[in-house]
């Protein structure tokens, strides 16, 4: 809107300047000399004062467009490509992590099942052998074996946690 107002103001200034030089008294659009005078005085001033500003505006817009296109090619498009590559890498790592977690959970279930089996065997052994001293010694040996198995399980579980 400001450019339109500037153009209107420039056109008014041209007409005012032309009124100072006054139209020739014999001015007529059918007269070639009048048209020549009009061309030299008014049309050329309009082109110089109005159209040159429009052309300058177009040149500035083209320059901005080229700058923006250059910025896109130089900075934004490489960043977009880099981000897309990082997204693919993160997705791949997420799949690997899920697989590893599933493996850990399966291993943990297996160890828990083994512990439950050992506990059941110990209970059965206690029930069958009664409470005599010999059974007490066997029970203590079983407890030591059980403790060793639990220690081994704990070491393997910690190793799995640190293998990430």
Coordinates of N, CA and C in Angstrom, one line a residue:
X1 N 0.8 -1.2 0.0 CA 0.0 0.0 0.0 C 0.9 1.2 0.0
X2 N 2.0 1.2 0.7 CA 2.9 2.3 0.8 C 3.5 2.6 -0.6
X3 N 3.8 1.6 -1.4 CA 4.4 1.8 -2.7 C 3.4 2.4 -3.6
X4 N 2.1 2.0 -3.5 CA 1.0 2.6 -4.4 C 0.9 4.1 -4.0
X5 N 1.0 4.5 -2.7 CA 0.9 5.9 -2.3 C 2.1 6.7 -2.9
X6 N 3.3 6.1 -2.8 CA 4.5 6.7 -3.4 C 4.3 7.0 -4.9
X7 N 3.8 6.0 -5.6 CA 3.6 6.1 -7.0 C 2.6 7.3 -7.3
X8 N 1.5 7.3 -6.5 CA 0.5 8.4 -6.7 C 1.1 9.7 -6.4
X9 N 1.9 9.8 -5.4 CA 2.6 11.1 -5.0 C 3.5 11.5 -6.2
X10 N 4.3 10.5 -6.7 CA 5.2 10.8 -7.8 C 4.5 11.3 -9.0
X11 N 3.4 10.7 -9.3 CA 2.6 11.1 -10.5 C 2.0 12.5 -10.3
X12 N 1.6 12.8 -9.0 CA 1.1 14.2 -8.8 C 2.2 15.2 -8.9
X13 N 3.4 14.8 -8.4 CA 4.6 15.7 -8.6 C 4.9 16.0 -10.0
X14 N 4.8 14.9 -10.8 CA 5.1 15.1 -12.3 C 4.1 16.0 -12.9
X15 N 2.9 15.8 -12.6 CA 1.8 16.7 -13.2 C 2.0 18.1 -12.7
X16 N 2.3 18.3 -11.4 CA 2.6 19.7 -10.9 C 3.8 20.3 -11.6
X17 N 4.8 19.5 -11.8 CA 6.0 20.1 -12.5 C 5.7 20.4 -13.9
X18 N 4.9 19.5 -14.5 CA 4.5 19.8 -15.9 C 3.6 21.0 -16.0
X19 N 2.7 21.2 -15.0 CA 1.9 22.4 -15.1 C 2.7 23.7 -15.0
X20 N 3.9 23.6 -14.3 CA 4.7 24.7 -14.2 C 5.3 25.0 -15.6
X21 N 5.6 24.0 -16.4 CA 6.1 24.3 -17.7 C 5.0 24.5 -18.7
X22 N 3.8 24.3 -18.2 CA 2.5 24.6 -19.0 C 2.4 23.7 -20.3
X23 N 1.2 23.3 -20.4 CA 0.9 22.6 -21.7 C 1.0 23.7 -22.8
X24 N 1.4 23.3 -23.9 CA 1.4 24.2 -25.1 C -0.1 24.6 -25.4
X25 N -0.3 25.8 -25.8 CA -1.6 26.2 -26.1 C -2.3 25.5 -27.2
X26 N -1.4 25.0 -28.1 CA -2.0 24.3 -29.3 C -1.9 22.7 -29.1
X27 N -1.9 22.3 -27.8 CA -1.7 20.9 -27.4 C -3.0 20.2 -27.9
X28 N -2.7 19.1 -28.6 CA -3.8 18.2 -29.1 C -3.3 16.8 -29.3
X29 N -4.0 15.8 -28.9 CA -3.5 14.5 -29.1 C -3.4 14.1 -30.6
X30 N -4.0 14.8 -31.4 CA -4.0 14.5 -32.9 C -2.8 15.2 -33.5
X31 N -2.2 16.1 -32.8 CA -1.0 16.9 -33.4 C 0.3 16.1 -33.0
X32 N 1.1 15.8 -34.0 CA 2.3 15.0 -33.8 C 3.3 15.8 -32.9
X33 N 3.4 17.1 -33.0 CA 4.3 17.9 -32.2 C 3.8 17.9 -30.8
X34 N 2.5 17.9 -30.5 CA 2.0 17.9 -29.2 C 2.3 16.5 -28.5
X35 N 2.1 15.5 -29.3 CA 2.4 14.1 -28.8 C 3.9 14.0 -28.5
X36 N 4.8 14.6 -29.4 CA 6.2 14.6 -29.1 C 6.5 15.3 -27.8
X37 N 5.9 16.5 -27.7 CA 6.1 17.2 -26.4 C 5.7 16.4 -25.2
X38 N 4.5 15.8 -25.3 CA 3.9 15.0 -24.2 C 4.9 13.8 -23.9
X39 N 5.4 13.2 -25.0 CA 6.3 12.1 -24.8 C 7.6 12.6 -24.1
X40 N 8.2 13.7 -24.5 CA 9.4 14.1 -23.9 C 9.3 14.6 -22.5
X41 N 8.2 15.3 -22.2 CA 8.0 15.9 -20.9 C 7.3 15.1 -19.9
X42 N 6.2 14.4 -20.2 CA 5.5 13.7 -19.2 C 5.8 12.2 -19.2
X43 N 5.8 11.6 -20.4 CA 6.0 10.1 -20.4 C 7.4 9.8 -19.9
X44 N 8.4 10.5 -20.3 CA 9.7 10.2 -19.8 C 9.9 10.4 -18.3
X45 N 9.3 11.5 -17.8 CA 9.3 11.7 -16.4 C 8.6 10.6 -15.6
X46 N 7.5 10.2 -16.2 CA 6.7 9.1 -15.5 C 7.6 7.8 -15.5
X47 N 8.2 7.5 -16.6 CA 9.1 6.3 -16.7 C 10.2 6.4 -15.7
X48 N 10.8 7.6 -15.7 CA 12.0 7.8 -14.8 C 11.6 7.7 -13.3
X49 N 10.6 8.4 -13.0 CA 10.2 8.5 -11.6 C 9.4 7.4 -11.0
X50 N 8.5 6.8 -11.8 CA 7.6 5.8 -11.3 C 8.1 4.4 -11.7
X51 N 8.3 4.2 -13.0 CA 8.6 2.8 -13.4 C 10.0 2.4 -12.9
X52 N 10.9 3.4 -12.8 CA 12.2 3.0 -12.3 C 12.1 2.5 -10.8
X53 N 11.2 3.1 -10.0 CA 11.0 2.6 -8.7 C 10.4 1.2 -8.7
X54 N 9.4 0.9 -9.6 CA 8.8 -0.4 -9.7 C 9.9 -1.4 -10.1
X55 N 10.7 -1.0 -11.1 CA 11.8 -2.0 -11.5 C 12.8 -2.2 -10.4
X56 N 13.1 -1.2 -9.6 CA 14.0 -1.4 -8.5 C 13.3 -2.4 -7.5
X57 N 12.0 -2.2 -7.3 CA 11.3 -3.1 -6.4 C 11.4 -4.5 -6.9
X58 N 11.2 -4.7 -8.2 CA 11.2 -6.1 -8.8 C 12.6 -6.7 -8.6
X59 N 13.6 -5.8 -8.9 CA 15.0 -6.3 -8.7 C 15.3 -6.7 -7.3
X60 N 14.8 -5.9 -6.3 CA 15.0 -6.3 -4.9 C 14.3 -7.6 -4.6
X61 N 13.1 -7.7 -5.1 CA 12.3 -9.0 -4.8 C 13.1 -10.2 -5.4
X62 N 13.6 -10.0 -6.6 CA 14.4 -11.1 -7.2 C 15.6 -11.4 -6.4
X63 N 16.3 -10.4 -5.9 CA 17.5 -10.6 -5.1 C 17.1 -11.3 -3.8
X64 N 16.0 -11.0 -3.2 CA 15.6 -11.6 -2.0 C 15.3 -13.1 -2.3
X65 N 14.6 -13.3 -3.4 CA 14.2 -14.7 -3.8 C 15.5 -15.5 -4.0
X66 N 16.5 -15.0 -4.7 CA 17.7 -15.7 -4.9 C 18.4 -16.0 -3.5
X67 N 18.4 -15.0 -2.6 CA 19.0 -15.2 -1.3 C 18.3 -16.3 -0.6
X68 N 17.0 -16.3 -0.6 CA 16.2 -17.3 0.1 C 16.5 -18.7 -0.5
X69 N 16.5 -18.8 -1.8 CA 16.8 -20.1 -2.4 C 18.2 -20.6 -2.1
X70 N 19.2 -19.6 -2.0 CA 20.5 -20.0 -1.7 C 20.6 -20.5 -0.2
X71 N 19.9 -19.8 0.7 CA 19.9 -20.2 2.1 C 19.2 -21.6 2.2
X72 N 18.2 -21.9 1.4 CA 17.6 -23.2 1.5 C 18.6 -24.3 1.0
X73 N 19.3 -24.0 -0.1 CA 20.2 -25.0 -0.6 C 21.4 -25.2 0.3
X74 N 21.9 -24.1 0.9 CA 23.1 -24.1 1.7 C 22.9 -24.6 3.1
X75 N 21.8 -24.3 3.7 CA 21.7 -24.6 5.1 C 20.5 -25.5 5.5
X76 N 19.3 -25.2 5.0 CA 18.1 -25.8 5.4 C 18.0 -27.3 4.8
X77 N 18.2 -27.4 3.5 CA 18.2 -28.8 3.0 C 19.2 -29.7 3.6
X78 N 20.4 -29.3 3.8 CA 21.4 -30.3 4.4 C 20.9 -30.6 5.9
X79 N 20.4 -29.6 6.6 CA 19.9 -29.9 7.9 C 18.7 -30.9 7.9
X80 N 17.8 -30.7 7.0 CA 16.7 -31.6 6.9 C 17.2 -33.0 6.6
X81 N 18.2 -33.2 5.7 CA 18.8 -34.5 5.4 C 19.4 -35.1 6.6
X82 N 20.2 -34.3 7.3 CA 20.9 -34.7 8.5 C 19.9 -35.2 9.6
X83 N 18.8 -34.4 9.8 CA 17.8 -34.8 10.7 C 17.1 -36.1 10.3
X84 N 16.8 -36.3 9.0 CA 16.2 -37.5 8.6 C 17.1 -38.7 8.8
X85 N 18.4 -38.5 8.5 CA 19.4 -39.6 8.8 C 19.4 -39.9 10.3
X86 N 19.4 -38.9 11.1 CA 19.4 -39.2 12.6 C 18.2 -39.9 13.0
X87 N 17.0 -39.6 12.4 CA 15.8 -40.3 12.8 C 15.9 -41.7 12.4
X88 N 16.4 -42.0 11.2 CA 16.6 -43.4 10.8 C 17.5 -44.2 11.8
X89 N 18.6 -43.5 12.2 CA 19.6 -44.1 13.1 C 18.9 -44.4 14.5
X90 N 18.1 -43.4 14.9 CA 17.4 -43.6 16.2 C 16.4 -44.7 16.1
X91 N 15.7 -44.8 15.0 CA 14.8 -45.9 14.8 C 15.5 -47.3 14.9
X92 N 16.6 -47.4 14.2 CA 17.4 -48.6 14.2 C 17.8 -49.0 15.6
X93 N 18.3 -48.0 16.3 CA 18.8 -48.2 17.7 C 17.6 -48.6 18.6
X94 N 16.5 -48.0 18.4 CA 15.3 -48.4 19.2 C 14.9 -49.9 19.0
X95 N 15.0 -50.3 17.7 CA 14.7 -51.7 17.4 C 15.7 -52.6 18.1
X96 N 17.0 -52.3 18.0 CA 18.0 -53.1 18.7 C 17.8 -53.1 20.2
X97 N 17.4 -52.0 20.7 CA 17.2 -51.9 22.2 C 16.0 -52.8 22.6
X98 N 14.9 -52.7 21.8 CA 13.8 -53.6 22.1 C 14.1 -55.1 22.1
X99 N 14.9 -55.4 21.0 CA 15.4 -56.8 20.9 C 16.2 -57.2 22.2
X100 N 17.1 -56.4 22.6 CA 17.9 -56.7 23.7 C 17.1 -56.8 25.0
X101 N 16.2 -55.9 25.2 CA 15.3 -55.9 26.4 C 14.5 -57.2 26.4
X102 N 14.0 -57.6 25.2 CA 13.2 -58.9 25.1 C 14.1 -60.0 25.5
X103 N 15.3 -60.0 25.0 CA 16.3 -61.1 25.4 C 16.5 -61.1 26.9
X104 N 16.7 -60.0 27.5 CA 16.9 -59.9 28.9 C 15.7 -60.4 29.7
X105 N 14.5 -60.0 29.3 CA 13.3 -60.5 29.9 C 13.2 -62.0 29.8
X106 N 13.4 -62.5 28.6 CA 13.4 -64.0 28.5 C 14.4 -64.7 29.4
X107 N 15.6 -64.2 29.4 CA 16.6 -64.8 30.3 C 16.2 -64.7 31.7
X108 N 15.7 -63.6 32.1 CA 15.2 -63.4 33.5 C 14.1 -64.4 33.8
X109 N 13.2 -64.6 32.9 CA 12.1 -65.6 33.2 C 12.7 -67.0 33.3
X110 N 13.6 -67.3 32.5 CA 14.3 -68.6 32.5 C 15.0 -68.8 33.9
X111 N 15.7 -67.8 34.4 CA 16.4 -67.9 35.7 C 15.4 -68.0 36.8
X112 N 14.3 -67.2 36.7 CA 13.3 -67.3 37.7 C 12.6 -68.7 37.8
X113 N 12.4 -69.3 36.6 CA 11.9 -70.6 36.6 C 12.9 -71.6 37.2
X114 N 14.1 -71.5 36.9 CA 15.2 -72.3 37.5 C 15.2 -72.2 39.0
X115 N 15.1 -71.0 39.5 CA 15.1 -70.7 41.0 C 13.8 -71.4 41.6
X116 N 12.7 -71.3 41.0 CA 11.5 -71.9 41.5 C 11.6 -73.4 41.5
X117 N 12.2 -74.0 40.5 CA 12.4 -75.4 40.4 C 13.4 -75.9 41.6
X118 N 14.4 -75.1 41.8 CA 15.4 -75.5 42.9 C 14.7 -75.4 44.2
X119 N 13.9 -74.3 44.4 CA 13.1 -74.2 45.7 C 12.2 -75.3 45.9
X120 N 11.5 -75.8 44.9 CA 10.6 -76.9 45.0 C 11.3 -78.2 45.3
X121 N 12.5 -78.4 44.7 CA 13.3 -79.6 45.0 C 13.8 -79.6 46.4
X122 N 14.2 -78.4 46.9 CA 14.6 -78.3 48.3 C 13.5 -78.6 49.2
X123 N 12.3 -78.1 49.0 CA 11.1 -78.4 49.8 C 10.8 -79.9 49.8
X124 N 10.8 -80.5 48.6 CA 10.6 -81.9 48.5 C 11.6 -82.7 49.3
X125 N 12.9 -82.3 49.1 CA 13.9 -83.0 49.8 C 13.8 -82.9 51.3
X126 N 13.4 -81.7 51.8 CA 13.2 -81.6 53.2 C 12.0 -82.4 53.7
X127 N 11.0 -82.5 53.0 CA 9.8 -83.3 53.3 C 10.1 -84.8 53.4
X128 N 10.9 -85.3 52.4 CA 11.2 -86.7 52.3 C 12.2 -87.1 53.4
X129 N 13.2 -86.3 53.7 CA 14.3 -86.7 54.6 C 13.9 -86.4 56.0
X130 N 13.0 -85.6 56.3 CA 12.6 -85.4 57.7 C 13.6 -84.3 58.3
X131 N 13.6 -84.4 59.7 CA 14.4 -83.4 60.4 C 15.6 -84.0 61.1
X132 N 16.2 -85.0 60.7 CA 17.4 -85.6 61.3 C 18.6 -84.8 61.0
X133 N 19.7 -85.1 61.7 CA 21.0 -84.3 61.5 C 21.5 -84.5 60.1
X134 N 21.4 -85.7 59.7 CA 22.0 -86.0 58.3 C 21.2 -85.1 57.3
X135 N 19.9 -85.0 57.5 CA 19.2 -84.1 56.6 C 19.5 -82.7 56.8
X136 N 19.8 -82.3 58.0 CA 20.2 -80.9 58.3 C 21.5 -80.6 57.5
X137 N 22.4 -81.5 57.5 CA 23.7 -81.3 56.8 C 23.4 -81.3 55.3
X138 N 22.6 -82.2 54.8 CA 22.2 -82.2 53.4 C 21.5 -80.9 53.0
X139 N 20.6 -80.4 53.9 CA 19.9 -79.2 53.7 C 20.9 -78.0 53.6
X140 N 21.8 -78.0 54.5 CA 22.8 -76.9 54.5 C 23.6 -76.9 53.2
X141 N 24.0 -78.1 52.7 CA 24.7 -78.2 51.4 C 23.8 -77.8 50.3
X142 N 22.6 -78.2 50.3 CA 21.6 -77.7 49.3 C 21.5 -76.2 49.3
X143 N 21.4 -75.6 50.5 CA 21.3 -74.2 50.7 C 22.6 -73.5 50.1
X144 N 23.7 -74.1 50.3 CA 25.0 -73.5 49.8 C 24.9 -73.6 48.3
X145 N 24.5 -74.7 47.7 CA 24.4 -74.9 46.3 C 23.4 -73.8 45.7
X146 N 22.3 -73.7 46.4 CA 21.3 -72.8 46.0 C 21.8 -71.3 46.0
X147 N 22.6 -71.0 47.1 CA 23.2 -69.7 47.2 C 24.2 -69.4 46.1
X148 N 24.9 -70.5 45.7 CA 25.9 -70.3 44.6 C 25.1 -70.1 43.3
X149 N 24.0 -70.8 43.1 CA 23.2 -70.6 41.9 C 22.7 -69.2 41.9
X150 N 22.2 -68.7 43.0 CA 21.6 -67.3 43.1 C 22.7 -66.3 42.8
X151 N 23.9 -66.6 43.3 CA 25.1 -65.7 43.1 C 25.4 -65.6 41.6
X152 N 25.4 -66.8 41.0 CA 25.7 -66.9 39.5 C 24.6 -66.2 38.7
X153 N 23.4 -66.4 39.2 CA 22.3 -65.7 38.5 C 22.4 -64.2 38.6
X154 N 22.8 -63.7 39.8 CA 23.0 -62.3 40.0 C 24.1 -61.7 39.1
X155 N 25.2 -62.5 39.0 CA 26.3 -62.0 38.2 C 25.9 -61.9 36.7
X156 N 25.2 -62.9 36.2 CA 24.8 -62.9 34.8 C 23.8 -61.8 34.6
X157 N 22.9 -61.6 35.5 CA 21.9 -60.5 35.4 C 22.6 -59.1 35.3
X158 N 23.6 -58.9 36.2 CA 24.3 -57.7 36.2 C 25.1 -57.5 34.9
X159 N 25.6 -58.6 34.4 CA 26.4 -58.6 33.2 C 25.5 -58.2 32.0
X160 N 24.3 -58.7 32.0 CA 23.3 -58.3 31.0 C 23.0 -56.8 31.0
X161 N 22.8 -56.3 32.2 CA 22.5 -54.9 32.4 C 23.7 -54.0 31.9
X162 N 24.9 -54.4 32.1 CA 26.1 -53.6 31.7 C 26.4 -53.9 30.2
X163 N 25.9 -54.9 29.6 CA 26.2 -55.1 28.2 C 25.6 -54.1 27.3
X164 N 24.7 -53.3 27.8 CA 24.1 -52.2 26.9 C 25.1 -51.2 26.6

